[in-house]
Tab-separated table of C-alpha atoms in Angstrom:
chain	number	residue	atom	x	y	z
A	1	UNK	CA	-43.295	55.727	43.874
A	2	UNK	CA	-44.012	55.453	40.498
A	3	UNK	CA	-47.069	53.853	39.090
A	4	UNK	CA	-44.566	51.827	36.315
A	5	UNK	CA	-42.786	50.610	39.739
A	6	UNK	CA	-45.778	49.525	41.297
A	7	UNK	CA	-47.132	47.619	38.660
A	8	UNK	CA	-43.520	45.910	37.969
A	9	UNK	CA	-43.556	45.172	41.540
A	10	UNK	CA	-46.783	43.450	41.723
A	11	UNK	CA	-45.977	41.392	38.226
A	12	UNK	CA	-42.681	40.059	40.298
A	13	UNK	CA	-44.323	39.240	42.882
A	14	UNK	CA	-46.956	37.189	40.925
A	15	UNK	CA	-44.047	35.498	39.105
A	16	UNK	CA	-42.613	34.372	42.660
A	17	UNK	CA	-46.321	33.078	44.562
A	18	UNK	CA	-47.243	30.016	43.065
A	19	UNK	CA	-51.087	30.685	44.921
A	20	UNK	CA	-50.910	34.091	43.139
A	21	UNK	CA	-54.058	35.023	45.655
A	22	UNK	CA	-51.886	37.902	47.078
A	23	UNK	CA	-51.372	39.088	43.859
A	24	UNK	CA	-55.166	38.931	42.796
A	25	UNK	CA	-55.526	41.124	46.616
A	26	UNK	CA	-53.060	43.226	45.313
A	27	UNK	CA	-54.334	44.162	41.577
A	28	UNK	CA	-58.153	44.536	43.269
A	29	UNK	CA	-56.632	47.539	46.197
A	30	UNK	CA	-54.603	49.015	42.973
A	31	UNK	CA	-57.728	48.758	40.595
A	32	UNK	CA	-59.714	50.366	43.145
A	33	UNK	CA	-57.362	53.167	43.577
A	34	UNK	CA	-57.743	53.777	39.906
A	35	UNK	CA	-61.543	54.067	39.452
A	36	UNK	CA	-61.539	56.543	42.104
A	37	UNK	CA	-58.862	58.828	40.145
A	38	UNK	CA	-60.925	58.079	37.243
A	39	UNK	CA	-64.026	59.412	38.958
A	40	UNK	CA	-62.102	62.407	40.115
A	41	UNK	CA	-61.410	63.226	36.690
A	42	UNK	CA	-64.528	62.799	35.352
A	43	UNK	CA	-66.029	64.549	37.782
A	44	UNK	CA	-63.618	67.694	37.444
A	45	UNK	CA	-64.515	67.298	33.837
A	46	UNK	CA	-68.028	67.527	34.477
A	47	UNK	CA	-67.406	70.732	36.342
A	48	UNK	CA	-65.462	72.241	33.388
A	49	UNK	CA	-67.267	71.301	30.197
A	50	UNK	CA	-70.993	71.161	31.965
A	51	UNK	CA	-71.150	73.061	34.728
A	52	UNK	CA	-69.047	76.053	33.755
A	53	UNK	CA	-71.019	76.745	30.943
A	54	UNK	CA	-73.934	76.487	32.099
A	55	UNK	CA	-72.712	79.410	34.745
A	56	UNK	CA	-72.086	81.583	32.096
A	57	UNK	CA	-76.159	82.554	31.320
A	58	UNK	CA	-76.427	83.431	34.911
A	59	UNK	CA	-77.267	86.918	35.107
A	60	UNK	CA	-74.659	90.033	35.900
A	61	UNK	CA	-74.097	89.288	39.411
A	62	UNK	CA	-73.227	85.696	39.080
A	63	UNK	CA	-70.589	86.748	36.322
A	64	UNK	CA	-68.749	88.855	39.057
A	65	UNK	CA	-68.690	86.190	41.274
A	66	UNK	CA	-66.850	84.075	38.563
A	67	UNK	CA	-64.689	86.752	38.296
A	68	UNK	CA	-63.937	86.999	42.001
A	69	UNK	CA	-63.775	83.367	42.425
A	70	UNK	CA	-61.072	83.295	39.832
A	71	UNK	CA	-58.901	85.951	41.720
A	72	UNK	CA	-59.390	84.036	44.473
A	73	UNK	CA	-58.465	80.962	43.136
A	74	UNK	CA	-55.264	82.550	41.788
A	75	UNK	CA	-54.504	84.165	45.008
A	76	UNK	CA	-54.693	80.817	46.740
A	77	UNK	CA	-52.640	78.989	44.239
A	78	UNK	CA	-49.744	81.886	44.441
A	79	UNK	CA	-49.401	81.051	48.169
A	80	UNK	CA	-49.522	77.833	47.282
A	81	UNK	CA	-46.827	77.525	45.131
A	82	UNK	CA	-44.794	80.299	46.656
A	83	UNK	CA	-44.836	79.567	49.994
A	84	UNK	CA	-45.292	75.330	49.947
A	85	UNK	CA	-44.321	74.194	46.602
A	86	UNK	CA	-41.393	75.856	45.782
A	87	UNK	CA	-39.094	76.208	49.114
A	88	UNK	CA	-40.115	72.554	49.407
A	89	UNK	CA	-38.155	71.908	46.139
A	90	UNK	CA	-35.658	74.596	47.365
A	91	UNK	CA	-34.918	72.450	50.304
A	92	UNK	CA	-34.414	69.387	48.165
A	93	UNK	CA	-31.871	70.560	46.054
A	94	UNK	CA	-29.982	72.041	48.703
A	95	UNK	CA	-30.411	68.831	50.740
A	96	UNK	CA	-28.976	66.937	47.396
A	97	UNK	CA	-25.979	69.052	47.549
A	98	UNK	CA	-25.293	68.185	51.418
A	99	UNK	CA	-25.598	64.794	50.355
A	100	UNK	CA	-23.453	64.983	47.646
A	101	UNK	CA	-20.374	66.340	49.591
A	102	UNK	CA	-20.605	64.566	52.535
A	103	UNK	CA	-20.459	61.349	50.211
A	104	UNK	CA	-17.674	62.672	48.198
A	105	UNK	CA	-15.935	63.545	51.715
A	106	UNK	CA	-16.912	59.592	52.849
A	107	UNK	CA	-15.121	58.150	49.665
A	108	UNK	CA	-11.738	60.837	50.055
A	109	UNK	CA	-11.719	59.763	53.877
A	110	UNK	CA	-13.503	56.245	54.929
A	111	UNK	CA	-14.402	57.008	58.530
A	112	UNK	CA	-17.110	56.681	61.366
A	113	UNK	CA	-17.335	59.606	61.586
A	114	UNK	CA	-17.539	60.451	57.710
A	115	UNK	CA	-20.267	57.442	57.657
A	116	UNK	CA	-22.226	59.053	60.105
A	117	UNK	CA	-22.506	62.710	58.185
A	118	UNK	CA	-23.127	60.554	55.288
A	119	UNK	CA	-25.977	59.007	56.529
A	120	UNK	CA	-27.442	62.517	58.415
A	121	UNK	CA	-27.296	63.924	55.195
A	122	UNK	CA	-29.264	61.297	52.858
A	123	UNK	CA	-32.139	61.422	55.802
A	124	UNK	CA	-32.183	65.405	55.247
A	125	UNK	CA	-32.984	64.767	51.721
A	126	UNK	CA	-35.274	62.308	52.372
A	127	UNK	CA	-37.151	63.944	54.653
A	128	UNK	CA	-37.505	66.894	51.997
A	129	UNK	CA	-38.252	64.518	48.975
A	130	UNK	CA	-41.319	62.751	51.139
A	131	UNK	CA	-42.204	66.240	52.196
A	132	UNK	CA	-43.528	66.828	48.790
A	133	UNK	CA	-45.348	63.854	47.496
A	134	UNK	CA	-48.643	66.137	47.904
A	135	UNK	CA	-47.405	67.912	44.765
A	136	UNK	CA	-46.449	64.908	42.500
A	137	UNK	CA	-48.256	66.664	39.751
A	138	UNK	CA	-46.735	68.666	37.073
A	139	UNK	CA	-42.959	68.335	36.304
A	140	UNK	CA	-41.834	65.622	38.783
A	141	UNK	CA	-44.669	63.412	37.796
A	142	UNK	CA	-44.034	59.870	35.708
A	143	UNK	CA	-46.360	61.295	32.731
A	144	UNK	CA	-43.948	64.348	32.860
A	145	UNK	CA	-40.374	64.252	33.405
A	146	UNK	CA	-40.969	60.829	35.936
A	147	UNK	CA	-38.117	62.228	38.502
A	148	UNK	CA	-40.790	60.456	41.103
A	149	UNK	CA	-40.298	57.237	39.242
A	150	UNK	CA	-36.147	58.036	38.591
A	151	UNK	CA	-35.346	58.587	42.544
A	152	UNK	CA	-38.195	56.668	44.300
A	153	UNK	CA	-38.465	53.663	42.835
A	154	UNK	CA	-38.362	50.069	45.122
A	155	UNK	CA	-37.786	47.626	45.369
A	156	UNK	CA	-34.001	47.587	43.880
A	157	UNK	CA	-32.435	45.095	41.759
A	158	UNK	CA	-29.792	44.322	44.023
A	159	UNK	CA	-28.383	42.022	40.977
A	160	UNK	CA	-27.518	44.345	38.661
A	161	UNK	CA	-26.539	47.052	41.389
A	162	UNK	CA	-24.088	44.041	42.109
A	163	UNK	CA	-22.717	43.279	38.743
A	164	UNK	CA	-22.009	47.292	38.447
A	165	UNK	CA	-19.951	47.500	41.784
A	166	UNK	CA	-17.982	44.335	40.702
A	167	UNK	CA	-17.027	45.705	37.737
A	168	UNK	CA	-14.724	47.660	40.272
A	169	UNK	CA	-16.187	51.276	40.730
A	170	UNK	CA	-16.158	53.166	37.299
A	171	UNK	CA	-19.479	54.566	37.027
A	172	UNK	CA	-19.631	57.888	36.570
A	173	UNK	CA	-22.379	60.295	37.386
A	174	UNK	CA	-23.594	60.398	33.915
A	175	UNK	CA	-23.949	56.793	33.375
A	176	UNK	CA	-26.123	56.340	36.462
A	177	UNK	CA	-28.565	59.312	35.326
A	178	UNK	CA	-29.191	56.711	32.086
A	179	UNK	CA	-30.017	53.885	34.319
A	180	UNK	CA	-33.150	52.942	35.754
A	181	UNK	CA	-34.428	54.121	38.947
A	182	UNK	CA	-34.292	50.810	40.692
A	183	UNK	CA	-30.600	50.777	40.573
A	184	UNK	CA	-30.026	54.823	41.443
A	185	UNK	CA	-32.101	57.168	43.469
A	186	UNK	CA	-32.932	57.582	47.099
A	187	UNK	CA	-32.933	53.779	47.970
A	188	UNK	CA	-30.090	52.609	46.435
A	189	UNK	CA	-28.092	54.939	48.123
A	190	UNK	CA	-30.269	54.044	51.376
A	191	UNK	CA	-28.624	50.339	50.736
A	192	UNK	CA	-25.381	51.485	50.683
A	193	UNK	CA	-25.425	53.636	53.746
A	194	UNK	CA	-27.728	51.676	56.022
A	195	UNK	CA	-28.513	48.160	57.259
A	196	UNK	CA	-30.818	47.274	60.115
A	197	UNK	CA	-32.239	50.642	60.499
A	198	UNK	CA	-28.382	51.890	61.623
A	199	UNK	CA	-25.930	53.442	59.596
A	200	UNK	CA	-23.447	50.956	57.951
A	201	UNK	CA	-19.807	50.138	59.711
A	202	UNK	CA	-17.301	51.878	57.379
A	203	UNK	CA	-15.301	49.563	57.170
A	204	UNK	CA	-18.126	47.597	55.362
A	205	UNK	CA	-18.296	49.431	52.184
A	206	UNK	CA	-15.277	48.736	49.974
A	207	UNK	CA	-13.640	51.446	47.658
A	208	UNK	CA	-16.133	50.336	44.479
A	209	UNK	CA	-19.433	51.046	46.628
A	210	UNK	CA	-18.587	53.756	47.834
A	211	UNK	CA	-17.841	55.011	44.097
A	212	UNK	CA	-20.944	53.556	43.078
A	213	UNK	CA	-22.775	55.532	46.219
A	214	UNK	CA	-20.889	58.783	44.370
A	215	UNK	CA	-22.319	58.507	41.452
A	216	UNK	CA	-25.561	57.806	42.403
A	217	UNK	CA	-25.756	60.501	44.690
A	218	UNK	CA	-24.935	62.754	41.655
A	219	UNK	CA	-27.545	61.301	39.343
A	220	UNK	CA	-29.713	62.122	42.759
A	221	UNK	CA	-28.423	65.845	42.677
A	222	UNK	CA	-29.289	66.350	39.330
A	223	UNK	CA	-33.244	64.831	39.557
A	224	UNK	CA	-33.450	67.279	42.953
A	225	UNK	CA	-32.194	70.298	41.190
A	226	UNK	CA	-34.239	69.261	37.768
A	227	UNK	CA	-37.258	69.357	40.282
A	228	UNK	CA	-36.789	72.758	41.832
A	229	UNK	CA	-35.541	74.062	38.117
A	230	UNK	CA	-38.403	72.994	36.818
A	231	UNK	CA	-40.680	74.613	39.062
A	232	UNK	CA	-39.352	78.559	39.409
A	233	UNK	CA	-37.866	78.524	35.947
A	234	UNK	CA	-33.523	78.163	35.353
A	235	UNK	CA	-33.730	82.226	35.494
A	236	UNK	CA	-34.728	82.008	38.878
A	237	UNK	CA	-32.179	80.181	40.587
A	238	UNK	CA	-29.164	80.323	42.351
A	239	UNK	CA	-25.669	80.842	40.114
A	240	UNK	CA	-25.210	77.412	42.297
A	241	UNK	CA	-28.248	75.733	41.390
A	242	UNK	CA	-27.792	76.938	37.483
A	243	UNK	CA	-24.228	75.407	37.232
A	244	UNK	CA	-24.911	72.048	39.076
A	245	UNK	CA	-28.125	72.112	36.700
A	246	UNK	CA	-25.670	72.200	33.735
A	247	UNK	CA	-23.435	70.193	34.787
A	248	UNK	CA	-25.322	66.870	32.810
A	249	UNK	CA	-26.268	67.675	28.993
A	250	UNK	CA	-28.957	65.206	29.548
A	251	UNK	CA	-30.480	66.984	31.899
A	252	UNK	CA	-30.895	70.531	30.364
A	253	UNK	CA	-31.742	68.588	27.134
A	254	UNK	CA	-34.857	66.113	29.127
A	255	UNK	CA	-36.723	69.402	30.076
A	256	UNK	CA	-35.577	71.205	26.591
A	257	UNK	CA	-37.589	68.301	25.343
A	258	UNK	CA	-40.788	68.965	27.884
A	259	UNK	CA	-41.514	72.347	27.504
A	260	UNK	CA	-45.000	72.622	28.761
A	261	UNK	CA	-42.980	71.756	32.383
A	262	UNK	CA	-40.439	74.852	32.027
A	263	UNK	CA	-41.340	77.380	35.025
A	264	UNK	CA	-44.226	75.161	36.250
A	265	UNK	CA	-44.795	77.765	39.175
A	266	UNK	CA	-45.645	80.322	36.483
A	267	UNK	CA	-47.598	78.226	34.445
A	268	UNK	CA	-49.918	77.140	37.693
A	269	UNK	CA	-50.790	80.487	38.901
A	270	UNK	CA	-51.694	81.837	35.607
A	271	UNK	CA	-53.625	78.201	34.864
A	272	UNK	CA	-51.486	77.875	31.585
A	273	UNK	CA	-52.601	74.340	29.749
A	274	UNK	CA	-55.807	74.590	32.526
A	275	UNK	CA	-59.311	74.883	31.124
A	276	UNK	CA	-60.253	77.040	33.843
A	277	UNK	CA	-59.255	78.210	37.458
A	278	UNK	CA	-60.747	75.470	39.856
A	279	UNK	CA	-59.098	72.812	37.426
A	280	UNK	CA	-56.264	74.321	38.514
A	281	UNK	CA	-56.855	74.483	41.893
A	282	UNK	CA	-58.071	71.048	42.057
A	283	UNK	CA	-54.738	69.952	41.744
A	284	UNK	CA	-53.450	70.951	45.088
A	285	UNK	CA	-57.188	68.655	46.164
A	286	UNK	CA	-56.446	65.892	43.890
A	287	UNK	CA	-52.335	65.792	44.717
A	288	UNK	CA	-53.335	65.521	48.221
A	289	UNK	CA	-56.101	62.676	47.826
A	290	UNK	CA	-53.710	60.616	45.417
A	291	UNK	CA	-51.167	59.943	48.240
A	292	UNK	CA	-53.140	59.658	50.596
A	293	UNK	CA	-54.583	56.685	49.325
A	294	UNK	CA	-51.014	55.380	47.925
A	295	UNK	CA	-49.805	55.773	51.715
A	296	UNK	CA	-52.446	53.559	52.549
A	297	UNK	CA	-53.131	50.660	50.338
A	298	UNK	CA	-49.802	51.003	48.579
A	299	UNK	CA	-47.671	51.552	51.335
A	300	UNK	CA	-49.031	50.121	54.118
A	301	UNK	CA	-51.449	48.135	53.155
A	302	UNK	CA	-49.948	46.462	50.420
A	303	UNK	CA	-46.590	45.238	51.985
A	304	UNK	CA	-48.250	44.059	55.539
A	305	UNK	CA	-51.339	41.666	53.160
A	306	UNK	CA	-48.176	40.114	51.365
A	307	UNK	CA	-46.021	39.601	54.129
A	308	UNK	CA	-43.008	41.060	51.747
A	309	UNK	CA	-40.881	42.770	53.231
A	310	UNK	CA	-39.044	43.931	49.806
A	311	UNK	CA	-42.539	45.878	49.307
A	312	UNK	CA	-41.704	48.012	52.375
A	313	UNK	CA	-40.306	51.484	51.234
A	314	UNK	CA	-36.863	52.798	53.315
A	315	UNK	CA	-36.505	49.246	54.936
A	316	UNK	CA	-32.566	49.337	54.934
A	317	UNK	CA	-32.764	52.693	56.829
A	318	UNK	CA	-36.110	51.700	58.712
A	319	UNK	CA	-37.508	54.819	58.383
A	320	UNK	CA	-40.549	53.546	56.775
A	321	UNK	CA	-43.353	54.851	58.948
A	322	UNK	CA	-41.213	58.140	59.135
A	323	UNK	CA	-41.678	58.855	55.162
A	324	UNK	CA	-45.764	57.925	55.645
A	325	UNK	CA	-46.092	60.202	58.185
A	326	UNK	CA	-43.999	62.740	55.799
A	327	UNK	CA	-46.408	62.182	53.307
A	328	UNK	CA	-49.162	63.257	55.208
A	329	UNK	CA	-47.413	66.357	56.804
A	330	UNK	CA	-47.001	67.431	52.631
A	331	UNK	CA	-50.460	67.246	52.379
A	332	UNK	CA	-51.152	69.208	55.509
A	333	UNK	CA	-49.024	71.843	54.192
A	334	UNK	CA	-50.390	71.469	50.790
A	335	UNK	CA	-54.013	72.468	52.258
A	336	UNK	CA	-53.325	74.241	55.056
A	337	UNK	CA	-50.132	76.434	53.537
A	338	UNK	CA	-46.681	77.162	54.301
A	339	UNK	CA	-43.873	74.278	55.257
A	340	UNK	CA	-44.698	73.552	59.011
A	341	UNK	CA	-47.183	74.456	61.404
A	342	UNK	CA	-44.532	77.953	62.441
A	343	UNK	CA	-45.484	79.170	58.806
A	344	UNK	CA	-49.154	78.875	58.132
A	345	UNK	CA	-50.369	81.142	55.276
A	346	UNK	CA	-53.748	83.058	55.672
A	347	UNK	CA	-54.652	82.500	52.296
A	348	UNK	CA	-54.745	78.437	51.594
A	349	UNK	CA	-57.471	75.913	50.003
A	350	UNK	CA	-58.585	75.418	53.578
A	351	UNK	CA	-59.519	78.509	54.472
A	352	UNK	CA	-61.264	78.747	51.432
A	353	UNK	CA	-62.837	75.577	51.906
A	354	UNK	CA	-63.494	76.637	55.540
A	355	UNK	CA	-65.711	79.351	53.602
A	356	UNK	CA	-67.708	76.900	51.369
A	357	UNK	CA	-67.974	73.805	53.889
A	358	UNK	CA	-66.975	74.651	57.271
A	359	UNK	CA	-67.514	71.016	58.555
A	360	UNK	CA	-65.953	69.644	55.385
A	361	UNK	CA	-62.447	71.608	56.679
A	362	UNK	CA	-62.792	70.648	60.033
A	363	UNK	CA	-63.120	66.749	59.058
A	364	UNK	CA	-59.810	67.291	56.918
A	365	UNK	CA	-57.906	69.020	59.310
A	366	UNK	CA	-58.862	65.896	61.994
A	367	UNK	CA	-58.316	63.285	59.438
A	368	UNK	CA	-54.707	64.542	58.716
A	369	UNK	CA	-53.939	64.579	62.442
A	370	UNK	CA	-56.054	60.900	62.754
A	371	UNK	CA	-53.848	59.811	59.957
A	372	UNK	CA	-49.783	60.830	61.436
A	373	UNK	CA	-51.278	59.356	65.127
A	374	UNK	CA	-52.328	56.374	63.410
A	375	UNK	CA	-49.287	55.533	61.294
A	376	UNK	CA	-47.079	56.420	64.427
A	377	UNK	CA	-49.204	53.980	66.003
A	378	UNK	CA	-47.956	51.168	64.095
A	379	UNK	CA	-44.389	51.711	65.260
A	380	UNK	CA	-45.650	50.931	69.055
A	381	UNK	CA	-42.850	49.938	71.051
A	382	UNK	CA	-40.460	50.976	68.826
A	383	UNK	CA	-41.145	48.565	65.885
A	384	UNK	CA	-40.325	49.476	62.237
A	385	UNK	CA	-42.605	48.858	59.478
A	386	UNK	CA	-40.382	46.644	58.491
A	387	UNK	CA	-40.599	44.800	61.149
A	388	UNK	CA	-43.983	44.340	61.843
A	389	UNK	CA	-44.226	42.818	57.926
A	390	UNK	CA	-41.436	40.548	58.633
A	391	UNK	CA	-42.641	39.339	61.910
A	392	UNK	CA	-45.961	38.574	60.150
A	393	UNK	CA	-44.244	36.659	57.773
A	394	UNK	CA	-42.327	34.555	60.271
A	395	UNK	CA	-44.702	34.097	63.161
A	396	UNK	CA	-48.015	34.627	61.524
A	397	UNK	CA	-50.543	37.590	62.026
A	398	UNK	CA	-50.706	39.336	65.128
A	399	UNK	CA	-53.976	40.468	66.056
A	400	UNK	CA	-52.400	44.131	67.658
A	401	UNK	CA	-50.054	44.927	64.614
A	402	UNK	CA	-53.089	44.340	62.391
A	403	UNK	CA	-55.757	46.125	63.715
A	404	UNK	CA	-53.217	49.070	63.578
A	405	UNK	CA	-52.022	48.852	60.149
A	406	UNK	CA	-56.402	48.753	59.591
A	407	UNK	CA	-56.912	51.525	61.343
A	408	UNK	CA	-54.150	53.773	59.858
A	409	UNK	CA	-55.181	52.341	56.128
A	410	UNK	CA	-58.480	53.451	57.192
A	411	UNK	CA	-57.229	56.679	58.264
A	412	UNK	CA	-55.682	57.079	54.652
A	413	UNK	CA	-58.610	55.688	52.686
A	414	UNK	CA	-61.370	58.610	54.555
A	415	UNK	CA	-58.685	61.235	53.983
A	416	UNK	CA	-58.085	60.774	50.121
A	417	UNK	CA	-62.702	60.537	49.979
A	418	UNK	CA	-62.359	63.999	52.077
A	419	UNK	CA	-60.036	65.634	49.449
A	420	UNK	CA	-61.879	64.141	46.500
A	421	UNK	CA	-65.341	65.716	47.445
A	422	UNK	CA	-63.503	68.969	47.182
A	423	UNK	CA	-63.939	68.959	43.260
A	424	UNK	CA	-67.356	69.070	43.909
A	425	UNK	CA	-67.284	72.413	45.757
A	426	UNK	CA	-64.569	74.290	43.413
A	427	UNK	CA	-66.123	75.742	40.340
């Protein structure tokens, strides 16, 4: 989620309390969050204009460990990108594209079964698009080409997404890329598809929302493809991927216009627009640390204090606690390498880390697991997210839901301090 959506979020939610003392909670977890990116920052900077330097008049030795260190560093941040990072974004794209026919194949032939296919194929792509937030940095990011903020934003504005399908249907593709992301992306199609946590009775969706579910799902396509363009470079890709890629003007022409994002993969493992190596690979530390702490006072923390349900993320599908526990499996692979546990990479940040700070890696590698048992936790007895806000709401707090949501905020808060100490161990 994008920090604009956030921060519109909170302001309509202040609008709509008269007490505005959830709000004031709210701003005070989301300040907080801040300073500690801000002290990240400055204390990578500190490493780079300070205490790089001063390495320098070390004597002969010390220079050859720079040098090694930055092989090492590069190494790392190859497997990194080449074995997380970019078949992540591989996956997307080609997740996008199941999407986008099976939709195309609901609106030519309006069945159960069609719905069903429909709806298997938007939680693929979901599953891929939370399976990266670890890596929101670089081209997907909102101070970059903001696909995060074009395909992820919530909560929707369900009146304008209205007055559209009213109009009866005649959006095309193109048109929805130019919207806003809270009336396109991942969740908007989510509302069309899904109520209740079950997939939507076909019969439910007349001819104009299903159109309107068509193209949104291409304006989808085209931000998943962007992403994984983006990354490896348009020479790199599929003839598939480079058609669908042209397919929107727009598109080609938004990264045209962002060329320090072009081939991101390359860019990253030669530290291109980096002041040094560990600034580089501080960003696999510092992607990881950022959501971990948005999973937790963001995303769970924020929604269950307010008692909104409309600040719960997936809440038509109910796969809320399914895309937090996503987000920490990205940051698993993130530091640990490879997609899954089946395709570990030797080389990673934690086994480099393991080097430095053995204890350091352990207490990472725990916290991650503390953190997916945690947020599963919350779902006890088969609860959604979404519930458990909305029962809050309704019956007041229950003692059981909340010390769960605490502990797996808690879980999220010690994880994103674990990854920000790393900063002060890369040089």
């Amino acid at each position: 989620m994008s920090q604009r959506s956030r921060w519109v979020l909170r302001m309509r939610e202040c609008l709509k309390d008269k007490s505005h003392k959830h709000c004031i909670n709210k701003h005070i977890i989301e300040i907080k969050n801040i300073m500690k990116r801000i002290f990240r920052y400055l204390a990578l900077t500190f490493l780079v204009t300070v205490a790089l330097p001063l390495s320098f008049t070390s004597c002969e030795d010390d220079d050859n460990d720079i040098i090694n260190n930055d092989e090492l560093y590069q190494s790392i941040l190859e497997e990194y990108v080449n074995k997380t990072v970019v078949p992540t974004y591989k996956e997307l794209a080609e997740a996008a594209l199941v999407m986008r026919t099976a939709n195309i194949a609901l609106k030519t032939e309006p069945t159960n079964a069609a719905m069903q296919a429909a709806s298997g194929a938007w939680m693929r792509a979901r599953v891929a698009w939370e399976i990266s937030e670890a890596f929101l940095f670089g081209p997907v990011g909102e101070n970059a080409l903001d696909i995060d903020g074009h395909i992820d934003s919530w909560p929707l504005e369900l009146s304008d997404i209205q007055a559209e399908i009213a109009k009866g249907g005649n959006l095309t593709g193109a048109e929805a890329w130019n919207k806003e992301g809270d009336v396109i992306g991942f969740h908007v199609t989510e509302y069309l598809l899904y109520r209740d946590g079950q997939s939507r009775p076909v019969g439910d969706l007349p001819p104009a929302e299903l159109s309107y579910l068509v193209a949104a799902t291409d304006a989808l396509v085209w931000d998943c493809v962007l992403a994984y363009v983006a990354w490896v470079g348009e020479e790199n890709v599929s003839s598939e991927m480079k058609a669908v890629f042209r397919e929107n003007p727009a598109v080609v022409a938004h990264l045209n216009a962002n060329p320090n994002f072009k081939n991101f993969a390359d860019r990253l493992t030669t530290k291109t627009g980096y002041p040094s190596w560990g600034a580089a690979l501080n960003e696999i530390a510092s992607g990881a640390a950022d959501i971990a702490g948005e999973v937790g006072a963001t995303k769970i923390e924020q929604p269950y204090e307010s008692g909104n349900v409309e600040e719960v993320e997936s809440w038509y599908s109910w796969h809320s606690l399914d895309d937090y526990q996503n987000n920490i499996r990205s940051i698993k692979n993130a530091y640990l390498g490879g997609r899954d546990d089946n395709s570990r990479t030797a080389i990673s940040l934690s086994s480099y880390i393991k080097k430095q700070n053995s204890e350091l890696d352990t207490n990472i590698k725990s916290k991650i697991e503390d953190c997916l048992s945690k947020i599963a936790a919350i779902g006890t007895g088969e609860k959604s997210f979404y519930e458990v806000v909305r029962d809050k709401k309704n019956n007041g707090a229950n003692a059981t839901d909340g010390a769960r949501v605490n502990a797996a905020v808690d879980a999220c808060a010690k994880l994103e301090e674990l990854f920000s100490s790393i900063a002060n161990i890369i040089d």
